Amino acid sequence: MTPSPDLSPADVRTLAATLGLHPTDDDLEEVTHRLNAMRDALAALASLPLDTAEPAPPTP
Amino acid sequence: MTDLAFTSGAELAAQIRDKRLSPVAVVRAYLDRIERLDGTLHAYITVAREQALAEAERAEQAVARGDRLGPLHGVPYAVKDQIDTLGLRTTAGSRLLADNVSTIDAPVITRLRAAGAILLGKLNLTEFALGGTLEFPFGQPRNPWNVDHDPGGSSAGSGVAAAAALAAVTLGEDTGGSIRSPASNCGAVGLRPTWGLVPRAGCIPLCWSMDAIGPITRTVEDAALVLSVIAGPDPADPQMRQRPPDDVLSGLRAGVGGLRIGVVKELTDGSDTDPEVRSAVLAAAETLRKLGATVDEITLPLVPLAGAVFMALADSEGAGAHQPWLRTRAGEYDPATRRRLLAASLLPTAAYHQASRARVLITREVLGALDRFDVLLSPTQPGPAPPIASGKRRVTSKADAGGRFFTRRSYTTPFNLSATPAISLPCGFTAAGLPIGLQLAGRRYDEATVLRAAWAYEQATPWHERRPPQ
């Protein structure tokens, strides 16, 4: 997964609204930082051979 | 009374069975300590004082009658306030559930009651078992070794209550380290069992694929004893293993002769690992070698990615579970919980899917290592308990969020992702007097070997004998 451009606070507000979620102005900055950081961290997974591993539940 | 409170659960049960100790006296000893210390430590959300004393009276009568007694008869315990207990509130550490009174006992509670244990109350936690709570609605839990330091989470109260002898034994729940982190920070023993070994019904969920209930205690034997009571099939939960659990008690004292122990390089030598922690953990490995184990280094190259993979899965699953309240009652969450769940709500499903695939790769790597080794050894946490104040600051940038939550090395989650058992037990103290935790992980459903190695180490070292100043 190629890292996408960072989302802006306005992007995050719009995206959240589509889910019926409404971050306060006070929350919006941190939610944006967290989401962008998580997307960056997960972009690193693209270097793994993910197509060799089907998702599976933990086996009891 | 302090010595009585610090007596192990196994020893209390033995003395009660032999009529050398009164269950009422034992319960009173803990209630006295709670009254004296918990105004500072905030381990408890609810203390069931009258109920506990009534149960103790009945326990005493049962002993006097010569009834058949359970393995924890008369032993006072407390549980993370995420687990249902009939007639008591279960808050999950949240204002949203401040008045939520349980109408059932969770299966683990039913089993502890049947074993004769006496419930003292419900223990504090970070909100909904996520980490990073800024404002604890029921009081800021504090580390008994230094009250300005973090007791760890999410089972904060369970770690504090065990370490400070505010209960004989406790239960926590571990999705990403929530039993082992407080055990490490507080100098206690915390066992996260294999996913699927202990019933999860009646536990407010965070992440369906990783939540696991387990003991936090002061001794390895007590962890084994509590596990032996709570483990086993739950016919109502098809995700559990539907066969009797292995015996974890009879081989506890068998020693580590012949065991192969792998020291996880990425977690022990990693740049995140505090030098005092590294030194204590390597000394623990050497102790186990001297006790007869074969000790070698093992490298797990995918482990540095475990934290990000875990966060993607656990936070997404948690966000999914909280969507209705995030829409209608968002203002009642702690700000840190709300912001974390809101961010996770917006993560693309493709990212969850990729993280699910990465989880399989990490699992293969961990299970592959456990083909070669019986036990994997590492620090439980990169450092000792940090100051409480250090976890209270706002996220100021993407880099700050990345470093604090997503790219930092996670020491506990490799074993949550791979559904394997792992224990934390004390392996030393820093120069500042804070406990250091040793993590031992094993094969799925092989808690017996993990506990056997932990018991051997514990008995060879003095760390479990120290008591916190509080």
Short mmCIF file of C-alpha atoms in Angstrom, two decimals:
data_model
loop_
_atom_site.label_atom_id
_atom_site.label_comp_id
_atom_site.label_asym_id
_atom_site.label_seq_id
_atom_site.Cartn_x
_atom_site.Cartn_y
_atom_site.Cartn_z
CA MET A 1 0.00 0.00 0.00
CA THR A 2 1.58 3.28 -1.06
CA PRO A 3 1.27 5.92 1.63
CA SER A 4 -1.51 8.29 0.65
CA PRO A 5 -1.36 12.00 1.25
CA ASP A 6 -2.29 12.98 4.76
CA LEU A 7 -5.91 13.71 5.47
CA SER A 8 -6.69 17.24 6.62
CA PRO A 9 -8.92 18.00 9.58
CA ALA A 10 -11.61 19.01 7.11
CA ASP A 11 -11.27 15.66 5.32
CA VAL A 12 -11.59 13.86 8.64
CA ARG A 13 -14.66 15.85 9.61
CA THR A 14 -16.33 15.02 6.29
CA LEU A 15 -15.37 11.34 6.46
CA ALA A 16 -16.63 11.09 10.04
CA ALA A 17 -19.91 12.74 9.15
CA THR A 18 -20.60 10.02 6.57
CA LEU A 19 -20.60 7.58 9.49
CA GLY A 20 -22.76 9.76 11.67
CA LEU A 21 -19.78 10.73 13.81
CA HIS A 22 -19.11 14.32 14.75
CA PRO A 23 -15.74 15.01 16.38
CA THR A 24 -15.67 18.24 18.36
CA ASP A 25 -13.29 20.97 17.31
CA ASP A 26 -11.22 20.03 20.33
CA ASP A 27 -10.99 16.38 19.21
CA LEU A 28 -10.49 16.94 15.51
CA GLU A 29 -6.78 17.73 15.51
CA GLU A 30 -5.82 14.67 17.53
CA VAL A 31 -8.14 12.36 15.59
CA THR A 32 -6.51 13.58 12.39
CA HIS A 33 -2.98 13.01 13.75
CA ARG A 34 -3.89 9.54 14.98
CA LEU A 35 -5.54 8.49 11.74
CA ASN A 36 -2.69 9.75 9.58
CA ALA A 37 -0.12 8.08 11.82
CA MET A 38 -2.00 4.78 11.74
CA ARG A 39 -2.26 4.87 7.95
CA ASP A 40 1.48 5.52 7.70
CA ALA A 41 2.29 2.69 10.10
CA LEU A 42 0.13 0.26 8.17
CA ALA A 43 1.66 1.29 4.85
CA ALA A 44 4.80 -0.47 6.08
CA LEU A 45 2.93 -3.77 5.82
CA ALA A 46 3.05 -3.49 2.04
CA SER A 47 6.61 -4.82 2.16
CA LEU A 48 5.38 -8.14 3.57
CA PRO A 49 4.28 -11.11 1.43
CA LEU A 50 0.68 -10.56 2.43
CA ASP A 51 -0.67 -12.57 -0.49
CA THR A 52 0.81 -15.69 1.09
CA ALA A 53 -1.35 -15.35 4.19
CA GLU A 54 -5.12 -15.67 4.14
CA PRO A 55 -6.75 -13.93 7.11
CA ALA A 56 -7.74 -16.53 9.67
CA PRO A 57 -9.39 -16.47 13.09
CA PRO A 58 -7.31 -17.67 16.01
CA THR A 59 -7.90 -21.39 16.31
CA PRO A 60 -9.36 -22.55 19.62
CA MET B 1 -2.41 -8.33 59.64
CA THR B 2 -0.04 -7.19 56.91
CA ASP B 3 1.65 -10.60 56.87
CA LEU B 4 -1.74 -12.28 56.59
CA ALA B 5 -2.70 -10.10 53.63
CA PHE B 6 0.57 -10.89 51.83
CA THR B 7 0.13 -14.64 52.35
CA SER B 8 -0.39 -16.42 49.05
CA GLY B 9 -3.86 -17.60 48.04
CA ALA B 10 -2.66 -21.21 48.04
CA GLU B 11 -1.35 -20.89 51.60
CA LEU B 12 -4.50 -19.10 52.80
CA ALA B 13 -6.63 -21.90 51.35
CA ALA B 14 -4.46 -24.54 53.05
CA GLN B 15 -4.64 -22.82 56.44
CA ILE B 16 -8.40 -22.31 56.15
CA ARG B 17 -8.87 -25.98 55.23
CA ASP B 18 -6.82 -26.97 58.27
CA LYS B 19 -8.90 -24.66 60.51
CA ARG B 20 -5.80 -22.64 61.38
CA LEU B 21 -7.29 -19.52 59.84
CA SER B 22 -10.75 -18.02 59.78
CA PRO B 23 -12.16 -16.85 56.44
CA VAL B 24 -13.79 -13.97 58.30
CA ALA B 25 -10.43 -12.86 59.70
CA VAL B 26 -8.88 -13.07 56.25
CA VAL B 27 -11.61 -11.03 54.61
CA ARG B 28 -11.42 -8.45 57.39
CA ALA B 29 -7.65 -8.16 56.92
CA TYR B 30 -8.13 -7.25 53.25
CA LEU B 31 -11.05 -4.91 53.93
CA ASP B 32 -8.92 -3.11 56.51
CA ARG B 33 -6.09 -2.67 54.00
CA ILE B 34 -8.50 -1.46 51.33
CA GLU B 35 -9.91 1.09 53.75
CA ARG B 36 -6.44 2.24 54.74
CA LEU B 37 -4.72 2.32 51.35
CA ASP B 38 -7.23 2.52 48.56
CA GLY B 39 -8.01 6.17 49.06
CA THR B 40 -4.55 6.71 47.58
CA LEU B 41 -4.13 3.71 45.27
CA HIS B 42 -7.63 3.64 43.73
CA ALA B 43 -7.44 -0.04 42.85
CA TYR B 44 -11.15 -0.54 43.51
CA ILE B 45 -14.22 0.91 41.86
CA THR B 46 -16.65 -1.04 44.05
CA VAL B 47 -15.92 -2.74 47.36
CA ALA B 48 -18.52 -5.40 48.22
CA ARG B 49 -17.85 -5.19 51.95
CA GLU B 50 -21.08 -6.58 53.40
CA GLN B 51 -21.42 -9.26 50.73
CA ALA B 52 -17.83 -10.38 51.31
CA LEU B 53 -18.28 -10.59 55.07
CA ALA B 54 -21.50 -12.58 54.64
CA GLU B 55 -19.75 -14.98 52.26
CA ALA B 56 -16.88 -15.31 54.75
CA GLU B 57 -19.33 -16.23 57.51
CA ARG B 58 -20.81 -18.95 55.29
CA ALA B 59 -17.33 -20.14 54.36
CA GLU B 60 -16.44 -20.42 58.02
CA GLN B 61 -19.60 -22.40 58.74
CA ALA B 62 -18.79 -24.77 55.88
CA VAL B 63 -15.36 -25.44 57.36
CA ALA B 64 -16.88 -26.04 60.79
CA ARG B 65 -19.41 -28.49 59.32
CA GLY B 66 -16.68 -30.40 57.56
CA ASP B 67 -18.15 -29.73 54.11
CA ARG B 68 -16.22 -30.68 51.02
CA LEU B 69 -14.22 -27.50 50.24
CA GLY B 70 -13.13 -26.06 46.92
CA PRO B 71 -9.49 -25.27 46.13
CA LEU B 72 -9.95 -21.56 46.88
CA HIS B 73 -12.29 -21.94 49.84
CA GLY B 74 -12.29 -18.73 51.85
CA VAL B 75 -9.74 -16.97 49.63
CA PRO B 76 -10.68 -13.33 48.93
CA TYR B 77 -10.40 -12.21 45.31
CA ALA B 78 -11.28 -9.17 43.23
CA VAL B 79 -11.98 -8.78 39.51
CA LYS B 80 -11.44 -6.22 36.83
CA ASP B 81 -14.61 -4.17 36.50
CA GLN B 82 -15.07 -5.44 32.97
CA ILE B 83 -16.43 -8.79 34.17
CA ASP B 84 -20.05 -9.34 35.18
CA THR B 85 -20.78 -10.08 38.84
CA LEU B 86 -24.42 -10.63 39.77
CA GLY B 87 -25.89 -7.71 41.69
CA LEU B 88 -22.80 -5.51 41.52
CA ARG B 89 -22.22 -2.78 38.97
CA THR B 90 -19.84 -3.40 36.09
CA THR B 91 -18.61 -0.08 34.76
CA ALA B 92 -15.73 -0.95 32.42
CA GLY B 93 -14.16 2.13 33.97
CA SER B 94 -16.53 4.39 32.06
CA ARG B 95 -19.08 7.03 32.92
CA LEU B 96 -21.26 5.43 30.23
CA LEU B 97 -21.74 2.36 32.43
CA ALA B 98 -21.57 4.02 35.84
CA ASP B 99 -24.95 2.57 36.82
CA ASN B 100 -24.74 -0.75 34.97
CA VAL B 101 -25.63 -3.47 37.46
CA SER B 102 -24.81 -6.98 36.28
CA THR B 103 -27.71 -9.42 36.07
CA ILE B 104 -25.47 -12.46 35.71
CA ASP B 105 -22.21 -13.85 36.95
CA ALA B 106 -19.69 -14.37 34.16
CA PRO B 107 -18.68 -18.06 33.90
CA VAL B 108 -15.29 -17.25 35.45
CA ILE B 109 -17.07 -15.78 38.48
CA THR B 110 -19.37 -18.81 38.74
CA ARG B 111 -16.29 -21.04 38.74
CA LEU B 112 -14.48 -18.98 41.38
CA ARG B 113 -17.59 -19.02 43.59
CA ALA B 114 -17.86 -22.79 43.16
CA ALA B 115 -14.21 -23.09 44.17
CA GLY B 116 -15.05 -21.24 47.41
CA ALA B 117 -13.39 -17.91 46.63
CA ILE B 118 -14.92 -14.79 48.18
CA LEU B 119 -15.48 -11.70 46.03
CA LEU B 120 -14.15 -8.51 47.62
CA GLY B 121 -15.07 -6.16 44.80
CA LYS B 122 -14.50 -4.73 41.34
CA LEU B 123 -11.20 -3.31 40.19
CA ASN B 124 -10.29 -0.14 38.33
CA LEU B 125 -9.22 -0.11 34.67
CA THR B 126 -8.56 2.19 31.78
CA GLU B 127 -11.84 3.01 30.07
CA PHE B 128 -13.32 0.03 28.23
CA ALA B 129 -9.95 -1.73 28.57
CA LEU B 130 -8.35 0.62 26.05
CA GLY B 131 -5.20 2.35 27.21
CA GLY B 132 -4.40 5.98 27.76
CA THR B 133 -7.34 7.16 29.86
CA LEU B 134 -6.80 10.80 30.81
CA GLU B 135 -9.43 11.23 33.52
CA PHE B 136 -10.37 8.11 35.47
CA PRO B 137 -13.99 8.59 36.58
CA PHE B 138 -13.49 6.38 39.63
CA GLY B 139 -10.07 7.68 40.68
CA GLN B 140 -6.55 7.59 39.23
CA PRO B 141 -5.01 4.16 39.97
CA ARG B 142 -1.50 4.51 41.36
CA ASN B 143 1.53 2.27 41.46
CA PRO B 144 2.10 0.96 45.01
CA TRP B 145 5.89 1.15 44.54
CA ASN B 146 5.73 4.85 43.76
CA VAL B 147 2.36 6.53 43.66
CA ASP B 148 3.50 9.07 41.08
CA HIS B 149 4.06 6.24 38.60
CA ASP B 150 1.69 4.40 36.29
CA PRO B 151 0.48 0.99 37.44
CA GLY B 152 0.05 -0.08 33.81
CA GLY B 153 -3.12 -1.00 32.03
CA SER B 154 -5.68 -1.79 31.19
CA SER B 155 -6.10 -4.05 34.26
CA ALA B 156 -4.58 -1.35 36.45
CA GLY B 157 -6.58 -2.07 39.59
CA SER B 158 -5.88 -5.80 39.31
CA GLY B 159 -2.14 -5.17 39.24
CA VAL B 160 -2.31 -2.69 42.13
CA ALA B 161 -4.58 -4.89 44.26
CA ALA B 162 -2.38 -7.94 43.77
CA ALA B 163 0.90 -6.13 44.45
CA ALA B 164 -0.35 -4.10 47.42
CA ALA B 165 -2.20 -7.07 48.96
CA LEU B 166 -5.63 -5.52 48.62
CA ALA B 167 -6.86 -8.99 47.60
CA ALA B 168 -5.34 -12.44 47.77
CA VAL B 169 -5.70 -12.96 44.02
CA THR B 170 -7.29 -11.00 41.17
CA LEU B 171 -8.58 -11.39 37.64
CA GLY B 172 -7.65 -9.16 34.75
CA GLU B 173 -8.26 -9.25 31.01
CA ASP B 174 -5.55 -9.04 28.36
CA THR B 175 -6.24 -7.99 24.78
CA GLY B 176 -2.84 -6.49 23.99
CA GLY B 177 -0.91 -6.77 27.24
CA SER B 178 -3.52 -5.64 29.76
CA ILE B 179 -2.66 -8.35 32.28
CA ARG B 180 1.09 -8.41 31.74
CA SER B 181 1.63 -4.64 31.68
CA PRO B 182 0.20 -3.98 35.16
CA ALA B 183 1.86 -7.13 36.47
CA SER B 184 5.19 -5.84 35.17
CA ASN B 185 4.72 -2.28 36.40
CA CYS B 186 3.48 -3.34 39.84
CA GLY B 187 5.82 -6.29 40.50
CA ALA B 188 3.11 -8.95 40.31
CA VAL B 189 2.57 -12.15 38.34
CA GLY B 190 0.16 -11.89 35.40
CA LEU B 191 -0.81 -14.71 33.07
CA ARG B 192 -2.57 -14.18 29.77
CA PRO B 193 -3.87 -17.64 28.85
CA THR B 194 -4.20 -19.01 25.36
CA TRP B 195 -7.12 -17.39 23.54
CA GLY B 196 -9.97 -19.87 23.84
CA LEU B 197 -8.94 -21.50 27.12
CA VAL B 198 -10.93 -19.33 29.57
CA PRO B 199 -14.59 -18.39 28.98
CA ARG B 200 -15.07 -14.80 27.90
CA ALA B 201 -18.83 -14.59 28.33
CA GLY B 202 -19.85 -11.81 30.69
CA CYS B 203 -16.72 -9.80 29.89
CA ILE B 204 -17.41 -6.47 28.18
CA PRO B 205 -15.59 -7.00 24.89
CA LEU B 206 -12.89 -4.89 23.31
CA CYS B 207 -11.61 -7.14 20.54
CA TRP B 208 -13.34 -10.46 19.85
CA SER B 209 -10.27 -12.12 18.40
CA MET B 210 -7.86 -11.33 21.24
CA ASP B 211 -9.69 -10.73 24.54
CA ALA B 212 -8.58 -13.21 27.23
CA ILE B 213 -9.33 -13.31 30.98
CA GLY B 214 -6.54 -14.41 33.31
CA PRO B 215 -5.08 -14.07 36.81
CA ILE B 216 -2.89 -11.39 38.35
CA THR B 217 -1.43 -12.64 41.63
CA ARG B 218 1.62 -12.33 43.85
CA THR B 219 2.97 -15.81 43.15
CA VAL B 220 3.24 -18.13 40.17
CA GLU B 221 1.54 -20.90 42.13
CA ASP B 222 -1.47 -18.67 42.72
CA ALA B 223 -1.65 -17.87 39.01
CA ALA B 224 -1.67 -21.60 38.27
CA LEU B 225 -4.26 -22.24 40.96
CA VAL B 226 -6.64 -19.55 39.69
CA LEU B 227 -6.15 -20.70 36.10
CA SER B 228 -6.97 -24.27 37.08
CA VAL B 229 -10.30 -23.02 38.44
CA ILE B 230 -11.37 -20.68 35.61
CA ALA B 231 -10.13 -22.58 32.53
CA GLY B 232 -12.22 -25.06 30.63
CA PRO B 233 -14.92 -25.39 27.99
CA ASP B 234 -17.95 -23.17 27.91
CA PRO B 235 -20.65 -24.88 25.85
CA ALA B 236 -22.20 -21.48 25.18
CA ASP B 237 -19.04 -20.20 23.48
CA PRO B 238 -18.22 -22.12 20.29
CA GLN B 239 -15.00 -20.13 19.87
CA MET B 240 -13.51 -21.84 22.91
CA ARG B 241 -11.65 -25.11 22.86
CA GLN B 242 -14.24 -27.68 23.83
CA ARG B 243 -12.10 -30.09 25.77
CA PRO B 244 -10.83 -30.18 29.35
CA PRO B 245 -7.78 -28.02 30.02
CA ASP B 246 -4.40 -29.51 30.84
CA ASP B 247 -3.38 -29.87 34.48
CA VAL B 248 -1.15 -26.90 35.31
CA LEU B 249 -0.56 -27.71 38.97
CA SER B 250 0.89 -31.20 39.18
CA GLY B 251 4.01 -30.40 37.13
CA LEU B 252 4.57 -26.92 38.49
CA ARG B 253 7.62 -27.88 40.53
CA ALA B 254 9.22 -30.07 37.86
CA GLY B 255 11.99 -27.57 37.10
CA VAL B 256 13.39 -26.37 33.81
CA GLY B 257 15.87 -29.15 33.13
CA GLY B 258 15.78 -29.91 29.43
CA LEU B 259 13.60 -26.92 28.51
CA ARG B 260 14.71 -24.94 25.48
CA ILE B 261 14.35 -21.20 26.04
CA GLY B 262 14.70 -18.64 23.26
CA VAL B 263 15.64 -15.06 24.14
CA VAL B 264 13.84 -12.82 21.65
CA LYS B 265 16.51 -10.55 20.24
CA GLU B 266 14.17 -7.85 18.92
CA LEU B 267 12.59 -7.38 22.34
CA THR B 268 15.66 -7.76 24.52
CA ASP B 269 18.31 -5.95 22.50
CA GLY B 270 15.94 -3.50 20.86
CA SER B 271 16.84 0.16 21.01
CA ASP B 272 13.60 0.79 22.92
CA THR B 273 14.68 -1.47 25.78
CA ASP B 274 15.84 0.34 28.91
CA PRO B 275 19.37 -0.76 29.92
CA GLU B 276 18.31 -1.70 33.45
CA VAL B 277 15.49 -3.82 32.01
CA ARG B 278 17.81 -5.50 29.50
CA SER B 279 20.33 -6.29 32.20
CA ALA B 280 17.69 -7.79 34.52
CA VAL B 281 16.15 -9.90 31.75
CA LEU B 282 19.50 -11.23 30.55
CA ALA B 283 20.34 -12.09 34.16
CA ALA B 284 17.02 -13.97 34.35
CA ALA B 285 17.95 -15.93 31.22
CA GLU B 286 21.26 -16.82 32.84
CA THR B 287 19.47 -17.96 36.01
CA LEU B 288 17.25 -20.26 33.96
CA ARG B 289 20.33 -21.62 32.18
CA LYS B 290 21.94 -22.38 35.54
CA LEU B 291 18.74 -24.14 36.59
CA GLY B 292 19.13 -26.54 33.67
CA ALA B 293 17.43 -24.94 30.68
CA THR B 294 19.11 -24.58 27.31
CA VAL B 295 19.11 -20.87 26.47
CA ASP B 296 19.75 -19.43 23.01
CA GLU B 297 18.95 -16.25 21.16
CA ILE B 298 16.11 -16.26 18.65
CA THR B 299 15.30 -13.56 16.13
CA LEU B 300 11.70 -12.69 15.19
CA PRO B 301 12.04 -10.07 12.44
CA LEU B 302 8.32 -9.30 12.16
CA VAL B 303 7.89 -8.52 15.85
CA PRO B 304 8.59 -4.78 15.36
CA LEU B 305 5.43 -4.60 13.24
CA ALA B 306 3.23 -6.25 15.84
CA GLY B 307 2.20 -3.01 17.52
CA ALA B 308 0.80 -1.43 14.37
CA VAL B 309 -0.93 -4.65 13.34
CA PHE B 310 -2.45 -5.01 16.77
CA MET B 311 -3.69 -1.43 16.86
CA ALA B 312 -5.31 -1.76 13.44
CA LEU B 313 -7.16 -4.91 14.47
CA ALA B 314 -8.03 -4.16 18.08
CA ASP B 315 -8.93 -0.52 17.57
CA SER B 316 -11.03 -1.33 14.51
CA GLU B 317 -12.90 -4.06 16.35
CA GLY B 318 -13.31 -1.80 19.37
CA ALA B 319 -14.52 1.07 17.21
CA GLY B 320 -17.04 -1.22 15.58
CA ALA B 321 -18.41 -2.26 18.95
CA HIS B 322 -18.69 1.36 20.10
CA GLN B 323 -20.28 2.91 16.99
CA PRO B 324 -23.76 3.41 18.50
CA TRP B 325 -22.42 5.24 21.54
CA LEU B 326 -19.88 7.20 19.50
CA ARG B 327 -22.85 8.57 17.57
CA THR B 328 -25.13 9.29 20.51
CA ARG B 329 -23.08 9.59 23.71
CA ALA B 330 -19.63 10.63 22.51
CA GLY B 331 -19.31 13.34 25.14
CA GLU B 332 -19.46 10.81 27.97
CA TYR B 333 -16.24 9.04 26.93
CA ASP B 334 -12.87 10.03 28.30
CA PRO B 335 -11.35 12.31 25.64
CA ALA B 336 -8.48 9.91 24.89
CA THR B 337 -10.82 6.94 24.45
CA ARG B 338 -13.14 8.95 22.23
CA ARG B 339 -10.34 10.25 19.99
CA ARG B 340 -8.79 6.79 19.67
CA LEU B 341 -12.11 5.18 18.75
CA LEU B 342 -13.03 7.97 16.35
CA ALA B 343 -9.71 7.63 14.51
CA ALA B 344 -10.10 3.86 14.31
CA SER B 345 -13.65 4.26 13.01
CA LEU B 346 -12.23 5.95 9.93
CA LEU B 347 -9.62 3.35 9.09
CA PRO B 348 -10.37 1.75 5.69
CA THR B 349 -11.53 -1.85 5.78
CA ALA B 350 -8.69 -2.67 3.37
CA ALA B 351 -6.26 -1.73 6.15
CA TYR B 352 -8.02 -4.10 8.55
CA HIS B 353 -7.81 -6.81 5.91
CA GLN B 354 -4.09 -6.25 5.38
CA ALA B 355 -3.48 -6.23 9.11
CA SER B 356 -5.36 -9.55 9.33
CA ARG B 357 -2.98 -11.03 6.77
CA ALA B 358 0.04 -9.58 8.58
CA ARG B 359 -1.26 -11.15 11.78
CA VAL B 360 -1.07 -14.55 10.12
CA LEU B 361 2.56 -13.92 9.13
CA ILE B 362 3.48 -12.83 12.66
CA THR B 363 1.66 -15.87 14.05
CA ARG B 364 3.59 -18.19 11.74
CA GLU B 365 6.83 -16.62 12.91
CA VAL B 366 5.98 -16.96 16.62
CA LEU B 367 4.67 -20.52 16.25
CA GLY B 368 7.72 -21.41 14.17
CA ALA B 369 9.97 -20.19 16.96
CA LEU B 370 7.95 -22.28 19.39
CA ASP B 371 8.66 -25.34 17.26
CA ARG B 372 12.32 -24.86 18.17
CA PHE B 373 11.89 -23.54 21.69
CA ASP B 374 9.58 -24.49 24.55
CA VAL B 375 9.51 -20.96 25.93
CA LEU B 376 10.27 -17.52 24.48
CA LEU B 377 11.81 -15.02 26.91
CA SER B 378 11.83 -11.22 26.77
CA PRO B 379 11.12 -8.15 28.86
CA THR B 380 7.41 -7.59 29.42
CA GLN B 381 7.78 -3.86 28.92
CA PRO B 382 10.58 -1.76 27.44
CA GLY B 383 11.05 0.12 30.68
CA PRO B 384 9.80 0.40 34.24
CA ALA B 385 6.54 2.13 35.10
CA PRO B 386 6.62 5.67 33.69
CA PRO B 387 5.38 8.69 35.62
CA ILE B 388 1.60 9.04 35.45
CA ALA B 389 2.01 12.57 34.15
CA SER B 390 3.89 11.36 31.06
CA GLY B 391 0.77 9.63 29.76
CA LYS B 392 -1.49 12.62 30.17
CA ARG B 393 -0.22 14.91 27.46
CA ARG B 394 -2.15 15.58 24.29
CA VAL B 395 -1.09 14.28 20.90
CA THR B 396 0.57 17.19 19.18
CA SER B 397 1.48 15.88 15.72
CA LYS B 398 1.32 12.88 13.42
CA ALA B 399 4.87 11.99 14.40
CA ASP B 400 3.94 12.18 18.08
CA ALA B 401 0.94 9.89 17.52
CA GLY B 402 3.04 7.47 15.46
CA GLY B 403 5.80 7.25 18.03
CA ARG B 404 3.47 6.84 20.99
CA PHE B 405 0.92 4.43 19.54
CA PHE B 406 1.80 2.82 16.23
CA THR B 407 5.51 2.52 15.49
CA ARG B 408 6.93 1.97 18.98
CA ARG B 409 7.95 -1.61 19.61
CA SER B 410 5.27 -3.65 21.34
CA TYR B 411 6.56 -6.32 23.71
CA THR B 412 3.30 -8.02 24.56
CA THR B 413 1.16 -8.00 21.40
CA PRO B 414 3.13 -10.62 19.41
CA PHE B 415 1.61 -13.19 21.76
CA ASN B 416 -1.89 -11.71 21.58
CA LEU B 417 -1.74 -11.79 17.79
CA SER B 418 -0.55 -15.40 17.83
CA ALA B 419 -3.06 -16.47 20.52
CA THR B 420 -0.29 -17.96 22.65
CA PRO B 421 -0.01 -17.88 26.47
CA ALA B 422 2.41 -15.47 28.14
CA ILE B 423 3.22 -14.63 31.72
CA SER B 424 4.93 -11.68 33.37
CA LEU B 425 6.73 -12.07 36.67
CA PRO B 426 9.17 -9.86 38.59
CA CYS B 427 12.83 -10.20 37.64
CA GLY B 428 14.38 -7.26 39.45
CA PHE B 429 14.06 -3.62 40.40
CA THR B 430 15.52 -0.47 38.96
CA ALA B 431 17.85 1.72 40.97
CA ALA B 432 14.81 3.91 41.60
CA GLY B 433 12.99 0.98 43.17
CA LEU B 434 10.51 0.19 40.39
CA PRO B 435 9.78 -3.43 39.42
CA ILE B 436 10.99 -5.02 36.18
CA GLY B 437 8.90 -7.69 34.45
CA LEU B 438 10.13 -10.85 32.73
CA GLN B 439 7.88 -12.24 29.99
CA LEU B 440 7.77 -15.96 29.21
CA ALA B 441 5.58 -17.16 26.33
CA GLY B 442 4.77 -20.69 25.26
CA ARG B 443 2.87 -22.83 22.82
CA ARG B 444 -0.89 -22.61 22.54
CA TYR B 445 -2.54 -24.39 25.48
CA ASP B 446 0.84 -25.14 27.02
CA GLU B 447 0.36 -22.93 30.07
CA ALA B 448 1.81 -25.79 32.11
CA THR B 449 5.28 -25.29 30.62
CA VAL B 450 5.11 -21.50 30.89
CA LEU B 451 4.10 -21.75 34.55
CA ARG B 452 6.73 -24.41 35.24
CA ALA B 453 9.50 -22.16 33.92
CA ALA B 454 8.10 -19.15 35.77
CA TRP B 455 7.84 -21.05 39.06
CA ALA B 456 11.41 -22.32 38.79
CA TYR B 457 12.69 -18.80 38.18
CA GLU B 458 10.56 -17.31 40.94
CA GLN B 459 11.80 -19.84 43.50
CA ALA B 460 15.44 -19.23 42.56
CA THR B 461 15.22 -15.47 43.01
CA PRO B 462 14.10 -13.10 45.80
CA TRP B 463 12.00 -10.62 43.80
CA HIS B 464 8.58 -11.97 44.76
CA GLU B 465 9.43 -11.53 48.45
CA ARG B 466 9.68 -7.75 48.24
CA ARG B 467 6.71 -5.70 49.37
CA PRO B 468 5.78 -2.25 48.16
CA PRO B 469 5.98 0.61 50.65
CA GLN B 470 2.26 1.30 50.28
#
